[in-house]
PDB file of C-alpha atoms in Angstrom:
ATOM      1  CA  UNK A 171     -30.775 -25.139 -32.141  1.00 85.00           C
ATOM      2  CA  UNK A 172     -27.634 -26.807 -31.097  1.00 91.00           C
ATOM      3  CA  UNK A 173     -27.762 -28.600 -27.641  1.00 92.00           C
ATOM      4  CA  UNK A 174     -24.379 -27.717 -26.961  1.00 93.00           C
ATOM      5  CA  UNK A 175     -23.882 -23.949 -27.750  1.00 91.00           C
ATOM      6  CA  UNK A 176     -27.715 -23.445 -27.785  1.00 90.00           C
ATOM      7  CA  UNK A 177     -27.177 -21.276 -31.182  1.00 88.00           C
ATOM      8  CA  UNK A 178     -29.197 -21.840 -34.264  1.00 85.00           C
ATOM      9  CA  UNK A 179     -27.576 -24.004 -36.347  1.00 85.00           C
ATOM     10  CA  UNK A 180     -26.556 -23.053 -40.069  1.00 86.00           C
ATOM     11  CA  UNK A 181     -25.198 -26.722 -40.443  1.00 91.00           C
ATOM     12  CA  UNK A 182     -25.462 -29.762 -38.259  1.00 93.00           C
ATOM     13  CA  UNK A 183     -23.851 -32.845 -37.759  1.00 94.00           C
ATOM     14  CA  UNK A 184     -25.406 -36.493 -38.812  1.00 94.00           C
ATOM     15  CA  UNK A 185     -23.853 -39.409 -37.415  1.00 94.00           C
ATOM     16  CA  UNK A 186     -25.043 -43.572 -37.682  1.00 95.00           C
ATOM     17  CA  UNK A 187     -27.360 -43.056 -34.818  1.00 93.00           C
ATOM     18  CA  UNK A 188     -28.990 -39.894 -36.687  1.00 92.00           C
ATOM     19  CA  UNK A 189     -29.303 -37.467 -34.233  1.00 93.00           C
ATOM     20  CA  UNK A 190     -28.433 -33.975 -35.956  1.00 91.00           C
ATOM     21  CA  UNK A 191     -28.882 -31.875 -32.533  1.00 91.00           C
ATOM     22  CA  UNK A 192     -25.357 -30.679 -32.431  1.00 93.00           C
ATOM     23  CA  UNK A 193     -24.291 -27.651 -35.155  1.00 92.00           C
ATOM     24  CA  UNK A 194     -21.292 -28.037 -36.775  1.00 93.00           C
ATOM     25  CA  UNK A 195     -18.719 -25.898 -34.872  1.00 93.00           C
ATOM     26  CA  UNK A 196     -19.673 -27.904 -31.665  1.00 94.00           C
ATOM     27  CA  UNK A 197     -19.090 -31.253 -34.115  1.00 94.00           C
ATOM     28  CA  UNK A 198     -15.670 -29.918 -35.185  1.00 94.00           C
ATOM     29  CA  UNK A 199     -14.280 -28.935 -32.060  1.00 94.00           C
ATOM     30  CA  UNK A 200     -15.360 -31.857 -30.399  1.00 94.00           C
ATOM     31  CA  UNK A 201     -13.755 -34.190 -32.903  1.00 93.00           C
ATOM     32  CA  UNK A 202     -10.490 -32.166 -33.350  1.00 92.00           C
ATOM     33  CA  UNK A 203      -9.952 -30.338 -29.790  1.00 93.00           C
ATOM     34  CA  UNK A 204     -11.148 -32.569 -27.235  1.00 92.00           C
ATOM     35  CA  UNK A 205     -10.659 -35.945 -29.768  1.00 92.00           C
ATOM     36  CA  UNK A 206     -14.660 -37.242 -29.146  1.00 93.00           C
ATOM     37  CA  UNK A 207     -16.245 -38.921 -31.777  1.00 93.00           C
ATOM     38  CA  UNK A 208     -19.411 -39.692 -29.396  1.00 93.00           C
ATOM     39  CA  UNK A 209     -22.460 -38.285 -29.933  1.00 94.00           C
ATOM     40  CA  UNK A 210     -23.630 -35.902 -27.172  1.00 92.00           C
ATOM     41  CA  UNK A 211     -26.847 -37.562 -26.534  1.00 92.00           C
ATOM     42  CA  UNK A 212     -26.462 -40.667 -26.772  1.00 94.00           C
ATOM     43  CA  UNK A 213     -22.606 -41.280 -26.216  1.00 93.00           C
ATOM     44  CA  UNK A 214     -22.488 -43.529 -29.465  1.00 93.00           C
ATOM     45  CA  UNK A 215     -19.202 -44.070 -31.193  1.00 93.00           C
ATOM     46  CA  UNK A 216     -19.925 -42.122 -34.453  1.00 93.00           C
ATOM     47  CA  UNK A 217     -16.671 -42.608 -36.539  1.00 93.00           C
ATOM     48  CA  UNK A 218     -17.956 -41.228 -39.442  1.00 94.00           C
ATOM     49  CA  UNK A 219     -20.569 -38.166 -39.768  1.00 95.00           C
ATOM     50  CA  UNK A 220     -21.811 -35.926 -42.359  1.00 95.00           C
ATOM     51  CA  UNK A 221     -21.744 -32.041 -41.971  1.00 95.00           C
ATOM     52  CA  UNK A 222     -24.700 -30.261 -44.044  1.00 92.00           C
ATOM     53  CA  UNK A 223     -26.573 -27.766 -44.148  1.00 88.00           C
ATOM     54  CA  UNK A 224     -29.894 -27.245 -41.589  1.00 83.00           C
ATOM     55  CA  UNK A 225     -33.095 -26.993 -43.432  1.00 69.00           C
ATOM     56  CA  UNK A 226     -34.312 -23.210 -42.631  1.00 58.00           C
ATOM     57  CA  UNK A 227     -37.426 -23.195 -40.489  1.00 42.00           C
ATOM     58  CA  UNK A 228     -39.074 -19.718 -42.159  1.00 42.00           C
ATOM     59  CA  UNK A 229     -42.974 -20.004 -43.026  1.00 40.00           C
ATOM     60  CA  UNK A 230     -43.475 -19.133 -46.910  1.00 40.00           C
ATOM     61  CA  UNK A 231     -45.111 -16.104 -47.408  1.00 41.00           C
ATOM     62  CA  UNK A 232     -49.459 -15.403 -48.765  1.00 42.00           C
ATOM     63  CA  UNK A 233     -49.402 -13.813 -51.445  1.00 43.00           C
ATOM     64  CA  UNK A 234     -52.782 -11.951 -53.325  1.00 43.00           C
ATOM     65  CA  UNK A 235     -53.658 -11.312 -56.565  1.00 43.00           C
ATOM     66  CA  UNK A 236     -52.124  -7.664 -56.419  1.00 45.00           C
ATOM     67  CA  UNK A 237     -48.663  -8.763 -55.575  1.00 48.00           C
ATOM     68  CA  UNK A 238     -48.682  -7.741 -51.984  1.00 47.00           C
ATOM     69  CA  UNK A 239     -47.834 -10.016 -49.695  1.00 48.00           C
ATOM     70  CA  UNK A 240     -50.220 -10.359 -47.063  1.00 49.00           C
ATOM     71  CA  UNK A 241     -50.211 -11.795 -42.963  1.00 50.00           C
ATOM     72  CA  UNK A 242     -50.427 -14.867 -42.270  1.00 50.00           C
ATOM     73  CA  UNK A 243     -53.538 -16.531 -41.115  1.00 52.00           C
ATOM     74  CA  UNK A 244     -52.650 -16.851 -37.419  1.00 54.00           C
ATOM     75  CA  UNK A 245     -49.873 -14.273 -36.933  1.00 56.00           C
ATOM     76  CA  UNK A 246     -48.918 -15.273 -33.568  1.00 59.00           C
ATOM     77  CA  UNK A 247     -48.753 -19.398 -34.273  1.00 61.00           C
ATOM     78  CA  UNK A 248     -45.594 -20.396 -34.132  1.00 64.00           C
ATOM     79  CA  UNK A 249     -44.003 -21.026 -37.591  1.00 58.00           C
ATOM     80  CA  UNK A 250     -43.801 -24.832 -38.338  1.00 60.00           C
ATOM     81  CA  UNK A 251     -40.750 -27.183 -37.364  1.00 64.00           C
ATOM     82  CA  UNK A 252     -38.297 -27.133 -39.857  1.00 65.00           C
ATOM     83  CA  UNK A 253     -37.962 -30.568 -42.378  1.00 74.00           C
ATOM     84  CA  UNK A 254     -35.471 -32.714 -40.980  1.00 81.00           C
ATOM     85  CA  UNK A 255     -32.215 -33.089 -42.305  1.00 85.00           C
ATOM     86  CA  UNK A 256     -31.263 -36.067 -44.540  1.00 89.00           C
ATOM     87  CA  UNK A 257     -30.853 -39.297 -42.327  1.00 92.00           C
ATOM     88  CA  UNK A 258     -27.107 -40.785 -42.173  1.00 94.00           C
ATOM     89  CA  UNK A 259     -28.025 -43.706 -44.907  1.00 94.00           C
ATOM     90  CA  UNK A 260     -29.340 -40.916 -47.452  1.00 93.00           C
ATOM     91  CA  UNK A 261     -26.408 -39.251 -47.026  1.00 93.00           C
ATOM     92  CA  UNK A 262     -24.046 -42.690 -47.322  1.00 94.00           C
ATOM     93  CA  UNK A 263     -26.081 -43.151 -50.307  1.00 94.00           C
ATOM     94  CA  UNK A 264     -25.718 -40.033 -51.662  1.00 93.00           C
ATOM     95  CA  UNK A 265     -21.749 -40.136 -50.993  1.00 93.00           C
ATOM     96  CA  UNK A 266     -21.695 -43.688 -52.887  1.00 94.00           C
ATOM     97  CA  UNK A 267     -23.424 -42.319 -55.899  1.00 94.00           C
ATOM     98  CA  UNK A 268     -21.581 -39.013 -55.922  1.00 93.00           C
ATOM     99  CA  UNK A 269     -18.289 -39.174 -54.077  1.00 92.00           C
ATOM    100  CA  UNK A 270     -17.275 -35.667 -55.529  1.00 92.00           C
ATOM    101  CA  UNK A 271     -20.122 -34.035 -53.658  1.00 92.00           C
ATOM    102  CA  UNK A 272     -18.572 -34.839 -50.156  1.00 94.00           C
ATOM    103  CA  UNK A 273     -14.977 -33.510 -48.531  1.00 93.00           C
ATOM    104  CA  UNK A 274     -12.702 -35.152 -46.174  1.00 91.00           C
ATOM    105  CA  UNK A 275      -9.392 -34.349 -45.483  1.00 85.00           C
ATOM    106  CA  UNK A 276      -7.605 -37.022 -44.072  1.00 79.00           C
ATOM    107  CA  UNK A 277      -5.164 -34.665 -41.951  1.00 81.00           C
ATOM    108  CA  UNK A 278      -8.212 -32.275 -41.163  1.00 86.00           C
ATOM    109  CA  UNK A 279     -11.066 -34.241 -38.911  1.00 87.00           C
ATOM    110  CA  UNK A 280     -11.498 -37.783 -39.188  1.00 86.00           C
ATOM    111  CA  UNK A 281     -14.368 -39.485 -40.144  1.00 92.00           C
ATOM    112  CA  UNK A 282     -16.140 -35.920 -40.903  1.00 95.00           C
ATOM    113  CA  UNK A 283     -17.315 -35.528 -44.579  1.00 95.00           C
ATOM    114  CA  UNK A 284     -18.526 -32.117 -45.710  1.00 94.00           C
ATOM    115  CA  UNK A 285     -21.715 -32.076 -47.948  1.00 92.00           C
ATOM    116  CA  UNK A 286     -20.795 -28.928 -50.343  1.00 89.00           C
ATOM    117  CA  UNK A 287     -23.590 -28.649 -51.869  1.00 83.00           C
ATOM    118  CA  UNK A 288     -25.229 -25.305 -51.861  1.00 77.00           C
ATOM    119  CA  UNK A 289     -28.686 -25.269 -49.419  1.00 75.00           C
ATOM    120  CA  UNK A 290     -31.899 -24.054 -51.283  1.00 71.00           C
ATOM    121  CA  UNK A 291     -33.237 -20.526 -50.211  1.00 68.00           C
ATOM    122  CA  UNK A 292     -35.683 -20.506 -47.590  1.00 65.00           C
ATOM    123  CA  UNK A 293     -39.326 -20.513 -49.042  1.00 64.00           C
ATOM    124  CA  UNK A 294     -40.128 -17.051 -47.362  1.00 63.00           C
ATOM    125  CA  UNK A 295     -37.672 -15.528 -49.387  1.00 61.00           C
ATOM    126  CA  UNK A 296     -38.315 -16.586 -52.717  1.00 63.00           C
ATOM    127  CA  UNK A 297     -42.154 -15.806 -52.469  1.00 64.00           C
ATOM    128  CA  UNK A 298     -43.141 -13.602 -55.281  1.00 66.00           C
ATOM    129  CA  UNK A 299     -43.933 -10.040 -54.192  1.00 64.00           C
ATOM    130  CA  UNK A 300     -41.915  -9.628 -50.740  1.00 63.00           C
ATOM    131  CA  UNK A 301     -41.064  -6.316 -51.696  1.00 68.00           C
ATOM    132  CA  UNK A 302     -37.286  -4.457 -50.606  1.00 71.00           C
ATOM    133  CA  UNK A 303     -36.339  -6.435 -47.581  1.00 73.00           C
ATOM    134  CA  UNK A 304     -37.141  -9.953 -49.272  1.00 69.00           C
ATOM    135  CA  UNK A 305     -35.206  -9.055 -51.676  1.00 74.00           C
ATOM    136  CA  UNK A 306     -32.205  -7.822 -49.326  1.00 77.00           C
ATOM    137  CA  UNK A 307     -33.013 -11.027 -47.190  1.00 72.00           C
ATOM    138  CA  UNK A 308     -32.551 -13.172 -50.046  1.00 69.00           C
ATOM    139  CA  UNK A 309     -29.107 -11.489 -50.855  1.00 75.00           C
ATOM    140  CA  UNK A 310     -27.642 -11.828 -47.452  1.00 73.00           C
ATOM    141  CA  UNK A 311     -28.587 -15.056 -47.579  1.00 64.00           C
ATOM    142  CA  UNK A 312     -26.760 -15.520 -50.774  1.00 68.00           C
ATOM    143  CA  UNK A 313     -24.022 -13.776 -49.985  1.00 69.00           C
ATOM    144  CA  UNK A 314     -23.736 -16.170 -46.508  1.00 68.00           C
ATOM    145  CA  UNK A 315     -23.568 -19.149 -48.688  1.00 71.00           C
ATOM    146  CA  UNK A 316     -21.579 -17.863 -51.664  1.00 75.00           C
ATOM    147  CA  UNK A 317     -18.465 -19.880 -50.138  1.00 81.00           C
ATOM    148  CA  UNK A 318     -18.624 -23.808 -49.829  1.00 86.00           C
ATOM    149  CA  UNK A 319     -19.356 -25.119 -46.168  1.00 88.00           C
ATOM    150  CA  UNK A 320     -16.324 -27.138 -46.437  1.00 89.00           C
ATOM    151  CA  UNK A 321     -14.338 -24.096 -47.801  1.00 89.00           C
ATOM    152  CA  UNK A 322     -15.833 -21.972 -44.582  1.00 88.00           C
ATOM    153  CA  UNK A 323     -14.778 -24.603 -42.107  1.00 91.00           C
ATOM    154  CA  UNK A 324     -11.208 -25.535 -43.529  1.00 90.00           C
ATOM    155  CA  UNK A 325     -10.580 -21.426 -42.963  1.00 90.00           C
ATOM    156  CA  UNK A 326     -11.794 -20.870 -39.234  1.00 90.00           C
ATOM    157  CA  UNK A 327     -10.518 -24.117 -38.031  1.00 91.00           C
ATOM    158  CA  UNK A 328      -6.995 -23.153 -40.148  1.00 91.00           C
ATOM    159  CA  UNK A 329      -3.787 -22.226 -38.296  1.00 91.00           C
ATOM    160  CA  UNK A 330      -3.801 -18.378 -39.655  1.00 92.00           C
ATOM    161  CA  UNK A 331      -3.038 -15.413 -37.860  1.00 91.00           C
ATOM    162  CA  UNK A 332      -5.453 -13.496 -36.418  1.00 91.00           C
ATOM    163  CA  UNK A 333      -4.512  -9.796 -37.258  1.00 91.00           C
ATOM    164  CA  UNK A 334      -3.336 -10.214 -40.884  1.00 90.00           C
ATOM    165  CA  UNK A 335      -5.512 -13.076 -42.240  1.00 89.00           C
ATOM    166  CA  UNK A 336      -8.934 -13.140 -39.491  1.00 88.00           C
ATOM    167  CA  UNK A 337     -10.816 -15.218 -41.931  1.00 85.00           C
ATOM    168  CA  UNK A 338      -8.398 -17.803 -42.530  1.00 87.00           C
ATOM    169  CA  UNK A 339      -8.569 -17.495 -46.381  1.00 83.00           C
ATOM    170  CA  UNK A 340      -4.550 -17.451 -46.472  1.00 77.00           C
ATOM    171  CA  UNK A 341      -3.790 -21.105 -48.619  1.00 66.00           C
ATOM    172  CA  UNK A 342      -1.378 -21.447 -46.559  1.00 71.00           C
ATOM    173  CA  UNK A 343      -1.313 -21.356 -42.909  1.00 81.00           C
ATOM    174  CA  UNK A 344       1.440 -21.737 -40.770  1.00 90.00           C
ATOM    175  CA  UNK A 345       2.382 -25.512 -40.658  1.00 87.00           C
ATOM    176  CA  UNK A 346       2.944 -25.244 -36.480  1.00 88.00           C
ATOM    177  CA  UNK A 347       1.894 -23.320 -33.413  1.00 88.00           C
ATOM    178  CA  UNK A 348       5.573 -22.066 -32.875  1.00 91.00           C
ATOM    179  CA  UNK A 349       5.620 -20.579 -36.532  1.00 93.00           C
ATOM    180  CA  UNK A 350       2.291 -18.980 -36.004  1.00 93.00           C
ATOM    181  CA  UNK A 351       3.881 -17.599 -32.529  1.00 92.00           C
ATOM    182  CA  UNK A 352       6.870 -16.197 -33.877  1.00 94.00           C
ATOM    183  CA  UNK A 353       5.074 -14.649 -36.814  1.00 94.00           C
ATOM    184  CA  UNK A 354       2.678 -12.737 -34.270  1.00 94.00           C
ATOM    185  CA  UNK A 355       5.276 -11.036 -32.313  1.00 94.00           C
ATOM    186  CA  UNK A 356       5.976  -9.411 -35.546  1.00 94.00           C
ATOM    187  CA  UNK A 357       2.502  -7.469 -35.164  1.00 94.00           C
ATOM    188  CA  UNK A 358       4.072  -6.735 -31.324  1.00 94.00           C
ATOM    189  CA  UNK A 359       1.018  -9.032 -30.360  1.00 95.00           C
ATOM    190  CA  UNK A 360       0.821 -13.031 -28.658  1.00 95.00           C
ATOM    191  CA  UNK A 361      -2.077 -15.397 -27.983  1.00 95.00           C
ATOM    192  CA  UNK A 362      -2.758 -16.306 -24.521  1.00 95.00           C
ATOM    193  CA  UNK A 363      -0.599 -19.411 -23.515  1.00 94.00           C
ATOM    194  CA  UNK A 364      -2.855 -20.621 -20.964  1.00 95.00           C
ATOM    195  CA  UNK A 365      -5.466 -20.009 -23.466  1.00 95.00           C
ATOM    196  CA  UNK A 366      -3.518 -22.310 -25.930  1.00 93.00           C
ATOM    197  CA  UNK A 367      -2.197 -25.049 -23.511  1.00 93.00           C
ATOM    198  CA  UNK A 368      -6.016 -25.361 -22.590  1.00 93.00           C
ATOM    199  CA  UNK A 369      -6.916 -26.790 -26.264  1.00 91.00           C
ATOM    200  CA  UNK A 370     -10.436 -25.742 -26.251  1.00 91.00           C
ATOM    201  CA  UNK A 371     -10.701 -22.950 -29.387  1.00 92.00           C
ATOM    202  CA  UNK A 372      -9.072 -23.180 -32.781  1.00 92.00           C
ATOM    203  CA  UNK A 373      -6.730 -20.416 -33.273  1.00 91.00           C
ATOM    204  CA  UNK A 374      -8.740 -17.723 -34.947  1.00 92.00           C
ATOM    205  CA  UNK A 375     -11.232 -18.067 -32.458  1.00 92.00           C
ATOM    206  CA  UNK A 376      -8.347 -17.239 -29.737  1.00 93.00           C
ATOM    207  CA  UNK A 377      -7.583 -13.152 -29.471  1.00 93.00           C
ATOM    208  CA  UNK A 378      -3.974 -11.591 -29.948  1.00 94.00           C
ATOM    209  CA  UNK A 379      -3.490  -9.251 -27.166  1.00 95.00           C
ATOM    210  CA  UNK A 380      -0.829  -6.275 -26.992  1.00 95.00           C
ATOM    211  CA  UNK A 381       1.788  -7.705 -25.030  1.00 94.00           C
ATOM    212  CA  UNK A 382       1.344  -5.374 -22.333  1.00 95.00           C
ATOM    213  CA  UNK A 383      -2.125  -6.430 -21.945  1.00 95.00           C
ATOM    214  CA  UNK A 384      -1.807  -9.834 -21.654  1.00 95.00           C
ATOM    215  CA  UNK A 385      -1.463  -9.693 -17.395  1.00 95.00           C
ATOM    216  CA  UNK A 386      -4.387  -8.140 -17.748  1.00 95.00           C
ATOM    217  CA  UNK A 387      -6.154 -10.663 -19.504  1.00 96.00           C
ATOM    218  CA  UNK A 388      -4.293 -13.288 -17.429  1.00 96.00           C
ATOM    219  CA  UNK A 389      -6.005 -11.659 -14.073  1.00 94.00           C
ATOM    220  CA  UNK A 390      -9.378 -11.030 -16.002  1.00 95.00           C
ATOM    221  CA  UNK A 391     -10.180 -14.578 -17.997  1.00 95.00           C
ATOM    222  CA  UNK A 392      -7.833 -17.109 -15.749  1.00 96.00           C
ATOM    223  CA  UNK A 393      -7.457 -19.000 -12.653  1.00 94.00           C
ATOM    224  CA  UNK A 394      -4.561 -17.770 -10.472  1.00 95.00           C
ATOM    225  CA  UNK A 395      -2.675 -20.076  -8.094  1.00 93.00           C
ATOM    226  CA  UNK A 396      -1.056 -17.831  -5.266  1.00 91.00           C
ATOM    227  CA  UNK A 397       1.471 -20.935  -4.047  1.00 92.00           C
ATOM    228  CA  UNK A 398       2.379 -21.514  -7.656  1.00 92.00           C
ATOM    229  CA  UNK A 399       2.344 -18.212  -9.225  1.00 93.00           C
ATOM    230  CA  UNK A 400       0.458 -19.931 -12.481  1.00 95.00           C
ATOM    231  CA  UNK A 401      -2.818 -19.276 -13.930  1.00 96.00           C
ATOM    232  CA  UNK A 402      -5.265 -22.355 -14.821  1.00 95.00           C
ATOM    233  CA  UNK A 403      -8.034 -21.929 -17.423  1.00 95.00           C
ATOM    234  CA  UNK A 404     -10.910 -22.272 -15.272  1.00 94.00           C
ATOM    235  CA  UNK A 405     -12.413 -23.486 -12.308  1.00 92.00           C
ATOM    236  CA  UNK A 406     -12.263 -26.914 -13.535  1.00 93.00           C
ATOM    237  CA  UNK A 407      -8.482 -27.274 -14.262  1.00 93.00           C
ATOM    238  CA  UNK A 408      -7.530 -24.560 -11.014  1.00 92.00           C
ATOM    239  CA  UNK A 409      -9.415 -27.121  -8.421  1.00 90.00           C
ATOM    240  CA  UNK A 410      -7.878 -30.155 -10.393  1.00 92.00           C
ATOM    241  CA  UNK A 411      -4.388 -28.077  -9.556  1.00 92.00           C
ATOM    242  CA  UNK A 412      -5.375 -27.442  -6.161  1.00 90.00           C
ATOM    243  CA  UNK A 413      -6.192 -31.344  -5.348  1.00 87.00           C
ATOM    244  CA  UNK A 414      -3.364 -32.632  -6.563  1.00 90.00           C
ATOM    245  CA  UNK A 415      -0.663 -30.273  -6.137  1.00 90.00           C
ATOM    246  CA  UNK A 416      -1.904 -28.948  -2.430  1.00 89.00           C
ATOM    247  CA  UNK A 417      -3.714 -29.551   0.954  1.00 83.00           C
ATOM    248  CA  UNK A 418      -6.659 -29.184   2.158  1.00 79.00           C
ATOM    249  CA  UNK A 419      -7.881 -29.489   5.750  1.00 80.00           C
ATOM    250  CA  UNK A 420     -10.173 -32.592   6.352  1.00 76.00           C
ATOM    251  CA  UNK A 421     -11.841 -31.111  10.167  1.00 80.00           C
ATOM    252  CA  UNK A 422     -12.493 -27.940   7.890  1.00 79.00           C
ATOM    253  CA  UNK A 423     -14.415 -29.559   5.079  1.00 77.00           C
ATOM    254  CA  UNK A 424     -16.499 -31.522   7.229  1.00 77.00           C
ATOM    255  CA  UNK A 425     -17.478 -28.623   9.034  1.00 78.00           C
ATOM    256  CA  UNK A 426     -18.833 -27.386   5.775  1.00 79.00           C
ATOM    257  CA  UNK A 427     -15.769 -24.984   4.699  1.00 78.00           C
ATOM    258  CA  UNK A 428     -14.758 -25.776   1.141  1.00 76.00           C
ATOM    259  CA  UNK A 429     -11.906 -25.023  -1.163  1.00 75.00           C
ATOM    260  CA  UNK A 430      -9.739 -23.934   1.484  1.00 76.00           C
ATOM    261  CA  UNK A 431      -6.286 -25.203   0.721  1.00 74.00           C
ATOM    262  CA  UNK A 432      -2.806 -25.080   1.842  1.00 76.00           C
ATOM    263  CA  UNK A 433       0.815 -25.104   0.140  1.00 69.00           C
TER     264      UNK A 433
END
């Protein structure tokens, strides 16, 4: 499970100090959003980390003689930790003996090389005899890893647009935020610009709204300065705003009255 968005992670990231707690969407938009290259436990510089993919944690299934798989011997034990993934030297080993198994763009994320090679099934679903939904687990599976990891993070973190190209498979993305802008209002649709300014999603991830909904979503997701007439991401950048940009009443605050400002 990732520490950061607490979601169980298909691929995590290995760094020099080897902790592989953080999943690779967290690793990516940390590295190319908010430009940290520390790790999030231990606040090491990690220039360089490996993306792979996360050994799967499912118990292997009994088997008897007829071909029927059968419970396990303690049903409700908790299925057995997952093996950890490779440590950062096997990996820098593994990169010096086969460079060609490893991607890194040099104008994508920095530092961050991309094992694509293809993660073994999970033992569960390769035991002999699971019957219909093995075999239906085993081909979602399949069919989740039938494109590269590298491949599937070049196309969400791409530049694409949203409505005509959601998965990002387009080769070619629009070089700048403007053209990607421009080409949206064809569809009669924009991204939020507070939502952009902020920097904290890659633009798939970001929705296109009907123009005419956008001051809805404006009033609904964002911050709303009455003196300014602007709208701040959160509660983080609107009390940032507020500080700097207004006053607040020192004899009020002490008296326990907060966030009460003036223009």
């Amino acid at each position: 499970m990732c520490v950061i968005c607490a979601d169980r992670a298909e691929a995590v990231a290995v760094g020099p100090c080897d902790h592989s707690e953080i999943c690779h969407h967290c690793c990516l938009r940390l590295r190319i959003l908010y430009r940290d290259a520390r790790c999030p436990l231990c606040k090491a510089d990690n220039a360089t980390v490996y993306l792979t993919a996360a050994a799967s944690s499912a118990p292997a299934a009994t088997v008897a003689e007829g071909g029927a798989p059968q419970p396990q011997p303690q049903p409700h034990a908790p299925p057995p930790p997952p093996p950890p993934p490779p440590s950062f030297e096997e990996l820098e080993a593994a990169r010096a003996r086969a460079p060609d198994r490893f991607y890194s763009g040099k104008r994508w994320a920095l530092g961050v090389h991309v094992d694509k090679a293809m993660p073994d099934p999970p033992p569960a679903l390769l035991a002999p005899g699971g019957g219909v939904a093995a075999a239906a687990a085993l081909r979602a599976w399949q069919g989740r890893w039938r494109v590269p990891l590298h491949v599937q993070l070049l196309q969400w973190t791409s530049r694409s647009c949203p409505v005509c190209d959601p998965l990002g498979r387009n080769r070619r993305p629009f070089g700048t935020p403007k053209e990607l802008r421009e080409h949206l209002l064809t569809h009669g649709r924009v991204q939020c610009p507070v939502c952009v300014q902020a920097g904290r999603r890659f633009p798939l991830e970001l929705e296109a709204h009907q123009i005419d909904d956008l001051p809805r979503h404006l009033a609904r997701a964002h911050k709303h300065c009455a003196f300014c007439d602007e709208y701040y991401y959160g509660d983080d950048e609107m009390y940032d705003h507020m500080k700097r940009k207004h006053f607040h009443c020192g004899i009020c605050q002490a008296a326990g009255t907060h966030h009460l400002y003036f223009a």
